[in-house]
Amino acid sequence: MSFLIEKNVSLAELTTLKIGGRAVFFAFAESETEVVEALQFANQNKLKVFILGGGSNVLIADEGFDGLVLQIALKGISIFSRKDKTILVKAQAGEDWDEFVKFCVERNLQGVECLSGIPGWVGGTPVQNVGAYGQEVSETIVAVRCFDRKNEKIVKLSNADCQFAYRTSLFNTTEKNRYVVLAATFALKAEGEPKIVYRDLQNYFGDRKPNLKETREAVLNIRSEKSMVINPQDSNSRSAGSFFKNPIVTKEKFMEIEKLAHLSRIDNVPFFKVDDNTVKIPAAWLIEKSGFHKGFQKGTVGLSTNHTLAIVNLGNAKAADILALRDEIQSKVKSCFQVELKPEPVFVGF
Ligand SMILES: Cc1cc2nc3c(=O)[nH]c(=O)nc-3n(C[C@H](O)[C@H](O)[C@H](O)COP(=O)(O)OP(=O)(O)OC[C@H]3O[C@@H](n4cnc5c(N)ncnc54)[C@H](O)[C@@H]3O)c2cc1C
């Protein structure tokens, strides 16, 4: 084995929630060969495997993980092709996502500017089709280089292969645990205009047309105000970001929800049109109207004082405390609006 498989490694510090027990085995892979070797080690020893990136979308059990945690830390960004104004940029899975966005914006490449400030690493972004402020990685990803654990070979998946939808892809649905993302290639526009479709950004700039750098700064400012960038000085960012997805419901279901809201003398239910038959309801609104406020606290856990959707570790929280608050929120929202909130983070070792 050309690199070290460690034993009994604490995982909490590798996550943004700072919660969780130990991994029985742990490997930090910095090359494709190391990824393959670590997976062979797991196969030979009949170990379960969990693939870790930057740890910003996981809740790890207090008991830890009874298998191999393999952190994919491959580095490198390359601009490898130009066609007219379309530039292909390939980033290895272990690159910090926001550093990658900065790299693109500094080179005047359009397509990921609204995704500034999202924690985690490049390899995690196709998994839940990361999105924010009106942009998703599915709009620019053209290829994902993966190790296919089923057929034990490296494969290249196209955008269509990835089956991207709101916060999902084949990586976290139909083919969960099959592919290890090694790198992703993005098609970006040279000197393209920033995407200003989200209300917060439109309000920020008014009539002014910003450039890519200004857009990135605006997104970082707006996100900081909501504690949605990781800042060690800001205890509200000891979270996994949004803990629940915004539910997507049919128009009929939406009318039922509106009726329930009116019965409880609640004002109009906000929504965003998804297509002709479905709408998305802000989970934060549902949570607030079900009786939880920003800064709500329950022992060692609570809601961010700046964002109702973020469950925060107030210090020394256990995974069990987070789950208890998750359950309480889900059950109140269900009883008020007949809506099942689905968590966004991945639960590991439960
Ligand atoms: C403060 C805060 C704000 C956030 N804001 C947003 C936001 O605006 N929009 C948004 O979409 N998300 C947001 N998130 C969630 C999170 O940052 C993203 O989902 C991020 O892409 C996760 O990447 P990661 O490297 O941290 O993955 P991890 O948390 O390490 O893993 C998440 C999942 O991806 C899998 N995975 C990770 N790397 C790989 C790989 N190389 N190959 C295969 N599978 C892999 C893991 O197995 C796991 O299932 C936020 C989180 C925080 C803490």
Short mmCIF file of C-alpha atoms and ligand atoms in Angstrom, two decimals:
data_model
loop_
_atom_site.label_atom_id
_atom_site.label_comp_id
_atom_site.label_asym_id
_atom_site.label_seq_id
_atom_site.Cartn_x
_atom_site.Cartn_y
_atom_site.Cartn_z
CA MET A 1 0.00 0.00 0.00
CA SER A 2 1.60 3.24 -1.15
CA PHE A 3 -0.20 5.35 1.39
CA LEU A 4 -1.40 5.02 4.90
CA ILE A 5 -4.70 3.58 5.99
CA GLU A 6 -5.21 5.03 9.44
CA LYS A 7 -7.20 3.43 12.22
CA ASN A 8 -9.69 4.89 14.69
CA VAL A 9 -9.79 8.41 13.24
CA SER A 10 -12.04 11.10 14.70
CA LEU A 11 -14.43 12.47 12.07
CA ALA A 12 -16.09 15.42 13.82
CA GLU A 13 -13.37 17.92 12.87
CA LEU A 14 -13.66 16.86 9.22
CA THR A 15 -17.24 18.12 9.12
CA THR A 16 -18.76 21.60 9.33
CA LEU A 17 -21.23 20.47 12.01
CA LYS A 18 -18.28 19.30 14.17
CA ILE A 19 -20.22 16.24 15.25
CA GLY A 20 -19.64 12.50 15.01
CA GLY A 21 -17.61 9.57 16.28
CA ARG A 22 -14.63 7.78 14.78
CA ALA A 23 -13.96 5.86 11.58
CA VAL A 24 -12.60 2.37 12.17
CA PHE A 25 -10.44 2.93 9.04
CA PHE A 26 -9.65 6.20 7.29
CA ALA A 27 -7.75 7.07 4.10
CA PHE A 28 -6.90 10.43 2.56
CA ALA A 29 -6.45 9.78 -1.17
CA GLU A 30 -4.48 12.29 -3.19
CA SER A 31 -4.29 10.38 -6.48
CA GLU A 32 -6.48 8.08 -8.55
CA THR A 33 -4.14 5.20 -7.72
CA GLU A 34 -4.62 5.83 -4.01
CA VAL A 35 -8.40 5.87 -4.46
CA VAL A 36 -8.27 2.49 -6.19
CA GLU A 37 -5.87 1.04 -3.62
CA ALA A 38 -8.01 2.18 -0.71
CA LEU A 39 -11.10 0.63 -2.30
CA GLN A 40 -9.18 -2.62 -2.86
CA PHE A 41 -8.22 -2.60 0.82
CA ALA A 42 -11.90 -2.20 1.71
CA ASN A 43 -12.91 -5.04 -0.64
CA GLN A 44 -10.24 -7.39 0.67
CA ASN A 45 -11.34 -6.69 4.25
CA LYS A 46 -15.07 -6.68 3.44
CA LEU A 47 -15.45 -3.15 4.77
CA LYS A 48 -18.30 -0.74 4.16
CA VAL A 49 -17.05 2.45 2.49
CA PHE A 50 -18.13 6.04 2.94
CA ILE A 51 -16.77 8.64 0.50
CA LEU A 52 -16.05 11.97 2.18
CA GLY A 53 -15.35 15.33 0.59
CA GLY A 54 -15.26 18.57 2.57
CA GLY A 55 -17.78 17.28 5.13
CA SER A 56 -20.20 20.19 4.70
CA ASN A 57 -23.27 18.13 3.94
CA VAL A 58 -23.01 15.24 6.37
CA LEU A 59 -24.19 14.33 9.83
CA ILE A 60 -22.01 11.58 11.28
CA ALA A 61 -23.40 9.29 13.96
CA ASP A 62 -22.08 9.54 17.52
CA GLU A 63 -20.99 5.90 17.13
CA GLY A 64 -18.89 6.85 14.09
CA PHE A 65 -18.51 4.69 10.98
CA ASP A 66 -17.83 0.98 11.18
CA GLY A 67 -15.82 0.71 7.96
CA LEU A 68 -13.50 2.78 5.75
CA VAL A 69 -14.02 6.53 5.34
CA LEU A 70 -12.23 7.51 2.15
CA GLN A 71 -11.64 11.24 1.69
CA ILE A 72 -11.10 12.19 -1.96
CA ALA A 73 -8.42 14.89 -1.95
CA LEU A 74 -7.17 14.98 -5.55
CA LYS A 75 -5.95 18.48 -6.51
CA GLY A 76 -5.59 20.43 -9.72
CA ILE A 77 -7.48 22.78 -12.03
CA SER A 78 -6.85 22.97 -15.75
CA ILE A 79 -8.27 24.93 -18.64
CA PHE A 80 -8.00 22.44 -21.42
CA SER A 81 -10.09 23.48 -24.35
CA ARG A 82 -11.51 26.55 -26.00
CA LYS A 83 -14.30 26.63 -28.55
CA ASP A 84 -15.43 30.12 -29.49
CA LYS A 85 -16.39 31.64 -26.16
CA THR A 86 -16.91 28.33 -24.37
CA ILE A 87 -14.05 27.35 -22.11
CA LEU A 88 -13.79 23.90 -20.56
CA VAL A 89 -12.34 23.88 -17.05
CA LYS A 90 -11.56 20.62 -15.30
CA ALA A 91 -11.24 20.54 -11.51
CA GLN A 92 -10.13 17.57 -9.44
CA ALA A 93 -12.53 16.38 -6.76
CA GLY A 94 -10.47 17.58 -3.78
CA GLU A 95 -10.30 21.22 -4.86
CA ASP A 96 -12.08 23.59 -2.52
CA TRP A 97 -15.29 24.57 -4.32
CA ASP A 98 -15.16 28.29 -3.52
CA GLU A 99 -11.50 28.52 -4.57
CA PHE A 100 -12.58 26.99 -7.88
CA VAL A 101 -15.35 29.61 -8.26
CA LYS A 102 -12.83 32.35 -7.46
CA PHE A 103 -10.43 30.92 -10.06
CA CYS A 104 -13.17 31.06 -12.72
CA VAL A 105 -14.43 34.53 -11.81
CA GLU A 106 -10.88 35.95 -11.78
CA ARG A 107 -10.48 34.69 -15.34
CA ASN A 108 -13.81 36.23 -16.34
CA LEU A 109 -15.44 32.85 -16.89
CA GLN A 110 -19.20 32.86 -16.38
CA GLY A 111 -21.35 30.00 -15.10
CA VAL A 112 -20.60 29.40 -11.41
CA GLU A 113 -20.49 32.95 -9.98
CA CYS A 114 -23.78 32.59 -8.05
CA LEU A 115 -22.36 29.48 -6.35
CA SER A 116 -19.69 31.53 -4.56
CA GLY A 117 -19.21 30.75 -0.88
CA ILE A 118 -20.71 27.26 -0.90
CA PRO A 119 -18.54 25.14 1.40
CA GLY A 120 -17.15 21.74 0.45
CA TRP A 121 -15.09 20.36 -2.37
CA VAL A 122 -15.61 20.06 -6.12
CA GLY A 123 -16.33 16.28 -5.95
CA GLY A 124 -19.36 16.87 -3.73
CA THR A 125 -21.05 19.33 -6.08
CA PRO A 126 -22.48 16.95 -8.70
CA VAL A 127 -23.75 14.64 -5.95
CA GLN A 128 -26.64 16.87 -4.89
CA ASN A 129 -26.47 19.19 -7.91
CA VAL A 130 -25.39 22.08 -5.73
CA GLY A 131 -27.34 25.25 -6.31
CA ALA A 132 -27.90 28.75 -4.98
CA TYR A 133 -29.09 32.18 -6.07
CA GLY A 134 -30.61 30.92 -9.31
CA GLN A 135 -27.74 28.73 -10.52
CA GLU A 136 -26.98 24.99 -10.30
CA VAL A 137 -23.87 23.03 -11.26
CA SER A 138 -26.01 21.00 -13.68
CA GLU A 139 -26.06 24.11 -15.92
CA THR A 140 -22.31 23.93 -16.54
CA ILE A 141 -21.09 20.39 -15.79
CA VAL A 142 -20.34 18.59 -19.05
CA ALA A 143 -18.49 15.54 -17.73
CA VAL A 144 -17.77 13.82 -14.44
CA ARG A 145 -14.79 11.49 -14.21
CA CYS A 146 -15.55 8.70 -11.74
CA PHE A 147 -14.32 5.41 -10.43
CA ASP A 148 -17.17 2.94 -10.97
CA ARG A 149 -17.10 0.62 -7.94
CA LYS A 150 -19.45 -1.85 -9.61
CA ASN A 151 -17.34 -2.50 -12.72
CA GLU A 152 -14.06 -1.47 -11.08
CA LYS A 153 -12.96 0.96 -13.78
CA ILE A 154 -12.72 4.66 -14.45
CA VAL A 155 -15.62 6.06 -16.46
CA LYS A 156 -16.69 9.44 -17.82
CA LEU A 157 -20.33 10.38 -17.25
CA SER A 158 -21.98 13.03 -19.39
CA ASN A 159 -24.34 15.68 -18.05
CA ALA A 160 -27.34 13.57 -19.16
CA ASP A 161 -25.86 10.45 -17.50
CA CYS A 162 -25.81 12.32 -14.18
CA GLN A 163 -29.64 12.70 -14.16
CA PHE A 164 -29.51 16.08 -12.46
CA ALA A 165 -32.63 17.52 -10.82
CA TYR A 166 -33.29 19.73 -7.78
CA ARG A 167 -30.68 18.63 -5.18
CA THR A 168 -30.42 15.20 -6.78
CA SER A 169 -28.45 13.23 -9.33
CA LEU A 170 -27.83 9.54 -9.96
CA PHE A 171 -25.05 9.81 -7.36
CA ASN A 172 -27.51 10.27 -4.48
CA THR A 173 -30.49 8.36 -5.90
CA THR A 174 -30.47 5.40 -8.30
CA GLU A 175 -26.71 4.71 -8.15
CA LYS A 176 -25.95 5.74 -4.58
CA ASN A 177 -22.48 4.55 -3.43
CA ARG A 178 -21.54 3.28 -6.92
CA TYR A 179 -19.39 6.13 -8.24
CA VAL A 180 -16.46 7.94 -6.67
CA VAL A 181 -16.15 11.37 -8.27
CA LEU A 182 -12.54 12.03 -9.28
CA ALA A 183 -12.97 15.24 -11.31
CA ALA A 184 -15.61 17.38 -12.98
CA THR A 185 -15.44 19.41 -16.18
CA PHE A 186 -17.40 22.64 -16.50
CA ALA A 187 -18.25 24.51 -19.71
CA LEU A 188 -18.00 28.22 -18.89
CA LYS A 189 -18.52 31.34 -21.00
CA ALA A 190 -15.61 33.70 -21.54
CA GLU A 191 -16.68 37.24 -20.62
CA GLY A 192 -20.27 36.08 -20.21
CA GLU A 193 -22.76 38.20 -18.26
CA PRO A 194 -23.49 37.11 -14.69
CA LYS A 195 -26.77 35.37 -14.02
CA ILE A 196 -28.92 37.80 -12.04
CA VAL A 197 -32.30 36.08 -11.78
CA TYR A 198 -32.65 35.61 -8.03
CA ARG A 199 -34.59 38.26 -6.13
CA ASP A 200 -31.89 38.87 -3.50
CA LEU A 201 -29.35 39.61 -6.23
CA GLN A 202 -31.77 41.76 -8.23
CA ASN A 203 -32.51 43.82 -5.10
CA TYR A 204 -28.80 44.11 -4.34
CA PHE A 205 -27.97 45.65 -7.72
CA GLY A 206 -31.21 47.43 -8.65
CA ASP A 207 -30.88 48.77 -12.20
CA ARG A 208 -27.10 48.38 -12.29
CA LYS A 209 -25.52 45.65 -14.43
CA PRO A 210 -22.77 44.05 -12.36
CA ASN A 211 -19.75 42.17 -13.65
CA LEU A 212 -18.77 38.67 -12.53
CA LYS A 213 -16.50 39.90 -9.71
CA GLU A 214 -19.19 42.17 -8.31
CA THR A 215 -21.71 39.35 -8.51
CA ARG A 216 -19.39 37.04 -6.59
CA GLU A 217 -18.85 39.73 -3.92
CA ALA A 218 -22.61 40.32 -3.65
CA VAL A 219 -23.31 36.61 -3.23
CA LEU A 220 -20.58 36.35 -0.56
CA ASN A 221 -22.01 39.38 1.28
CA ILE A 222 -25.59 38.09 1.18
CA ARG A 223 -24.48 34.61 2.24
CA SER A 224 -22.37 36.01 5.12
CA GLU A 225 -25.36 37.92 6.46
CA LYS A 226 -27.24 34.61 6.58
CA SER A 227 -24.21 32.76 8.07
CA MET A 228 -24.12 30.64 4.93
CA VAL A 229 -20.35 30.85 4.52
CA ILE A 230 -18.08 29.01 6.91
CA ASN A 231 -16.57 31.46 9.37
CA PRO A 232 -14.89 30.09 12.51
CA GLN A 233 -15.86 33.36 14.29
CA ASP A 234 -19.55 32.83 13.44
CA SER A 235 -21.03 30.01 15.52
CA ASN A 236 -24.14 30.07 13.30
CA SER A 237 -22.04 28.52 10.55
CA ARG A 238 -21.41 25.37 12.61
CA SER A 239 -24.06 23.71 10.49
CA ALA A 240 -24.62 21.64 7.37
CA GLY A 241 -26.22 24.63 5.59
CA SER A 242 -29.89 24.20 4.80
CA PHE A 243 -31.05 21.19 6.78
CA PHE A 244 -34.21 20.66 4.71
CA LYS A 245 -34.95 20.78 0.99
CA ASN A 246 -37.65 23.14 -0.27
CA PRO A 247 -40.60 20.83 -0.89
CA ILE A 248 -41.87 20.60 -4.46
CA VAL A 249 -45.63 19.95 -4.60
CA THR A 250 -48.33 19.68 -7.23
CA LYS A 251 -50.69 22.63 -7.74
CA GLU A 252 -53.53 20.62 -6.14
CA LYS A 253 -51.44 19.92 -3.07
CA PHE A 254 -50.45 23.58 -2.93
CA MET A 255 -54.14 24.58 -2.80
CA GLU A 256 -54.66 22.19 0.15
CA ILE A 257 -51.70 23.77 1.92
CA GLU A 258 -53.12 27.24 1.28
CA LYS A 259 -56.45 26.13 2.80
CA LEU A 260 -54.69 24.87 5.93
CA ALA A 261 -52.76 28.12 6.15
CA HIS A 262 -55.93 30.22 5.87
CA LEU A 263 -57.67 28.12 8.55
CA SER A 264 -54.78 29.00 10.84
CA ARG A 265 -55.09 32.67 9.80
CA ILE A 266 -51.71 32.57 8.12
CA ASP A 267 -51.02 34.94 5.26
CA ASN A 268 -50.38 33.83 1.68
CA VAL A 269 -48.11 30.84 1.17
CA PRO A 270 -45.02 31.86 -0.82
CA PHE A 271 -44.01 29.70 -3.79
CA PHE A 272 -41.80 29.55 -6.87
CA LYS A 273 -43.10 28.03 -10.08
CA VAL A 274 -41.15 24.91 -11.09
CA ASP A 275 -43.20 23.93 -14.16
CA ASP A 276 -46.84 24.02 -15.25
CA ASN A 277 -47.88 21.47 -12.62
CA THR A 278 -45.57 21.96 -9.67
CA VAL A 279 -44.37 24.67 -7.32
CA LYS A 280 -41.60 24.90 -4.74
CA ILE A 281 -42.42 26.18 -1.25
CA PRO A 282 -39.65 27.72 0.90
CA ALA A 283 -38.98 25.23 3.72
CA ALA A 284 -37.85 28.15 5.92
CA TRP A 285 -41.34 29.69 5.69
CA LEU A 286 -43.03 26.40 6.61
CA ILE A 287 -40.71 25.97 9.59
CA GLU A 288 -41.28 29.52 10.84
CA LYS A 289 -45.05 29.26 10.48
CA SER A 290 -44.97 25.97 12.38
CA GLY A 291 -43.65 27.74 15.45
CA PHE A 292 -39.86 27.81 15.12
CA HIS A 293 -38.06 31.11 14.96
CA LYS A 294 -34.53 32.11 14.02
CA GLY A 295 -32.35 31.48 17.06
CA PHE A 296 -34.69 28.79 18.47
CA GLN A 297 -32.70 26.71 20.97
CA LYS A 298 -33.11 23.26 22.42
CA GLY A 299 -30.22 22.30 24.69
CA THR A 300 -27.05 21.97 22.64
CA VAL A 301 -28.72 22.52 19.25
CA GLY A 302 -30.82 25.23 17.66
CA LEU A 303 -31.65 27.18 14.54
CA SER A 304 -29.24 29.78 13.22
CA THR A 305 -30.08 33.29 14.41
CA ASN A 306 -29.67 34.33 10.75
CA HIS A 307 -31.41 31.51 8.88
CA THR A 308 -34.29 29.29 9.99
CA LEU A 309 -33.23 26.49 7.66
CA ALA A 310 -29.87 25.86 9.31
CA ILE A 311 -29.71 23.56 12.33
CA VAL A 312 -26.70 24.60 14.37
CA ASN A 313 -24.43 22.82 16.82
CA LEU A 314 -24.43 25.28 19.73
CA GLY A 315 -21.41 23.51 21.25
CA ASN A 316 -20.86 19.88 22.28
CA ALA A 317 -24.00 18.73 20.49
CA LYS A 318 -24.42 15.04 19.74
CA ALA A 319 -25.78 13.69 16.49
CA ALA A 320 -28.75 12.40 18.51
CA ASP A 321 -29.58 15.99 19.55
CA ILE A 322 -29.63 17.09 15.91
CA LEU A 323 -31.90 14.17 15.01
CA ALA A 324 -34.28 15.04 17.85
CA LEU A 325 -34.64 18.62 16.57
CA ARG A 326 -34.99 17.33 12.99
CA ASP A 327 -37.84 15.05 14.12
CA GLU A 328 -39.57 17.82 16.07
CA ILE A 329 -39.45 20.21 13.10
CA GLN A 330 -40.64 17.55 10.65
CA SER A 331 -43.51 16.55 12.86
CA LYS A 332 -44.72 20.15 13.51
CA VAL A 333 -44.55 21.05 9.81
CA LYS A 334 -46.43 17.87 8.98
CA SER A 335 -49.19 18.59 11.49
CA CYS A 336 -49.54 22.25 10.41
CA PHE A 337 -49.31 21.86 6.63
CA GLN A 338 -49.44 18.13 5.80
CA VAL A 339 -46.00 18.46 4.17
CA GLU A 340 -43.10 16.06 4.76
CA LEU A 341 -39.84 17.98 4.93
CA LYS A 342 -36.92 15.99 3.53
CA PRO A 343 -33.48 16.54 5.03
CA GLU A 344 -30.69 17.69 2.72
CA PRO A 345 -27.57 16.40 4.55
CA VAL A 346 -26.38 12.82 4.25
CA PHE A 347 -26.64 10.70 7.41
CA VAL A 348 -23.55 8.55 7.96
CA GLY A 349 -23.24 5.56 10.28
CA PHE A 350 -26.84 5.48 11.52
C1 LIG B 1 -22.86 26.95 5.65
C2 LIG B 1 -23.28 26.02 4.52
C3 LIG B 1 -23.91 26.53 3.40
C4 LIG B 1 -24.30 25.67 2.35
N1 LIG B 1 -24.92 26.22 1.26
C5 LIG B 1 -25.30 25.42 0.23
C6 LIG B 1 -25.96 25.97 -0.91
O1 LIG B 1 -26.14 27.18 -1.01
N2 LIG B 1 -26.36 25.12 -1.88
C7 LIG B 1 -26.12 23.78 -1.82
O2 LIG B 1 -26.49 23.06 -2.76
N3 LIG B 1 -25.48 23.23 -0.76
C8 LIG B 1 -25.08 24.01 0.27
N4 LIG B 1 -24.45 23.46 1.36
C9 LIG B 1 -24.24 22.02 1.42
C10 LIG B 1 -22.83 21.58 0.96
O3 LIG B 1 -21.91 22.63 1.09
C11 LIG B 1 -22.80 21.07 -0.47
O4 LIG B 1 -23.71 20.01 -0.63
C12 LIG B 1 -21.39 20.59 -0.88
O5 LIG B 1 -21.33 20.41 -2.26
C13 LIG B 1 -20.99 19.28 -0.21
O6 LIG B 1 -19.65 19.02 -0.60
P1 LIG B 1 -18.65 18.30 0.38
O7 LIG B 1 -17.35 18.16 -0.35
O8 LIG B 1 -18.57 19.00 1.68
O9 LIG B 1 -19.35 16.88 0.53
P2 LIG B 1 -19.51 15.99 1.84
O10 LIG B 1 -20.31 16.71 2.85
O11 LIG B 1 -18.19 15.47 2.27
O12 LIG B 1 -20.38 14.78 1.26
C14 LIG B 1 -21.72 15.00 0.86
C15 LIG B 1 -22.18 13.81 0.01
O13 LIG B 1 -21.42 13.79 -1.20
C16 LIG B 1 -20.70 12.58 -1.32
N5 LIG B 1 -19.39 12.90 -1.91
C17 LIG B 1 -18.55 13.88 -1.55
N6 LIG B 1 -17.45 13.86 -2.32
C18 LIG B 1 -17.62 12.84 -3.18
C19 LIG B 1 -16.82 12.29 -4.23
N7 LIG B 1 -15.62 12.79 -4.55
N8 LIG B 1 -17.31 11.22 -4.91
C20 LIG B 1 -18.51 10.67 -4.60
N9 LIG B 1 -19.30 11.15 -3.62
C21 LIG B 1 -18.84 12.22 -2.92
C22 LIG B 1 -20.61 12.01 0.07
O14 LIG B 1 -20.48 10.59 0.05
C23 LIG B 1 -21.93 12.45 0.66
O15 LIG B 1 -22.93 11.56 0.26
C24 LIG B 1 -24.04 24.29 2.42
C25 LIG B 1 -23.39 23.78 3.57
C26 LIG B 1 -23.00 24.63 4.60
C27 LIG B 1 -22.29 24.07 5.79
#
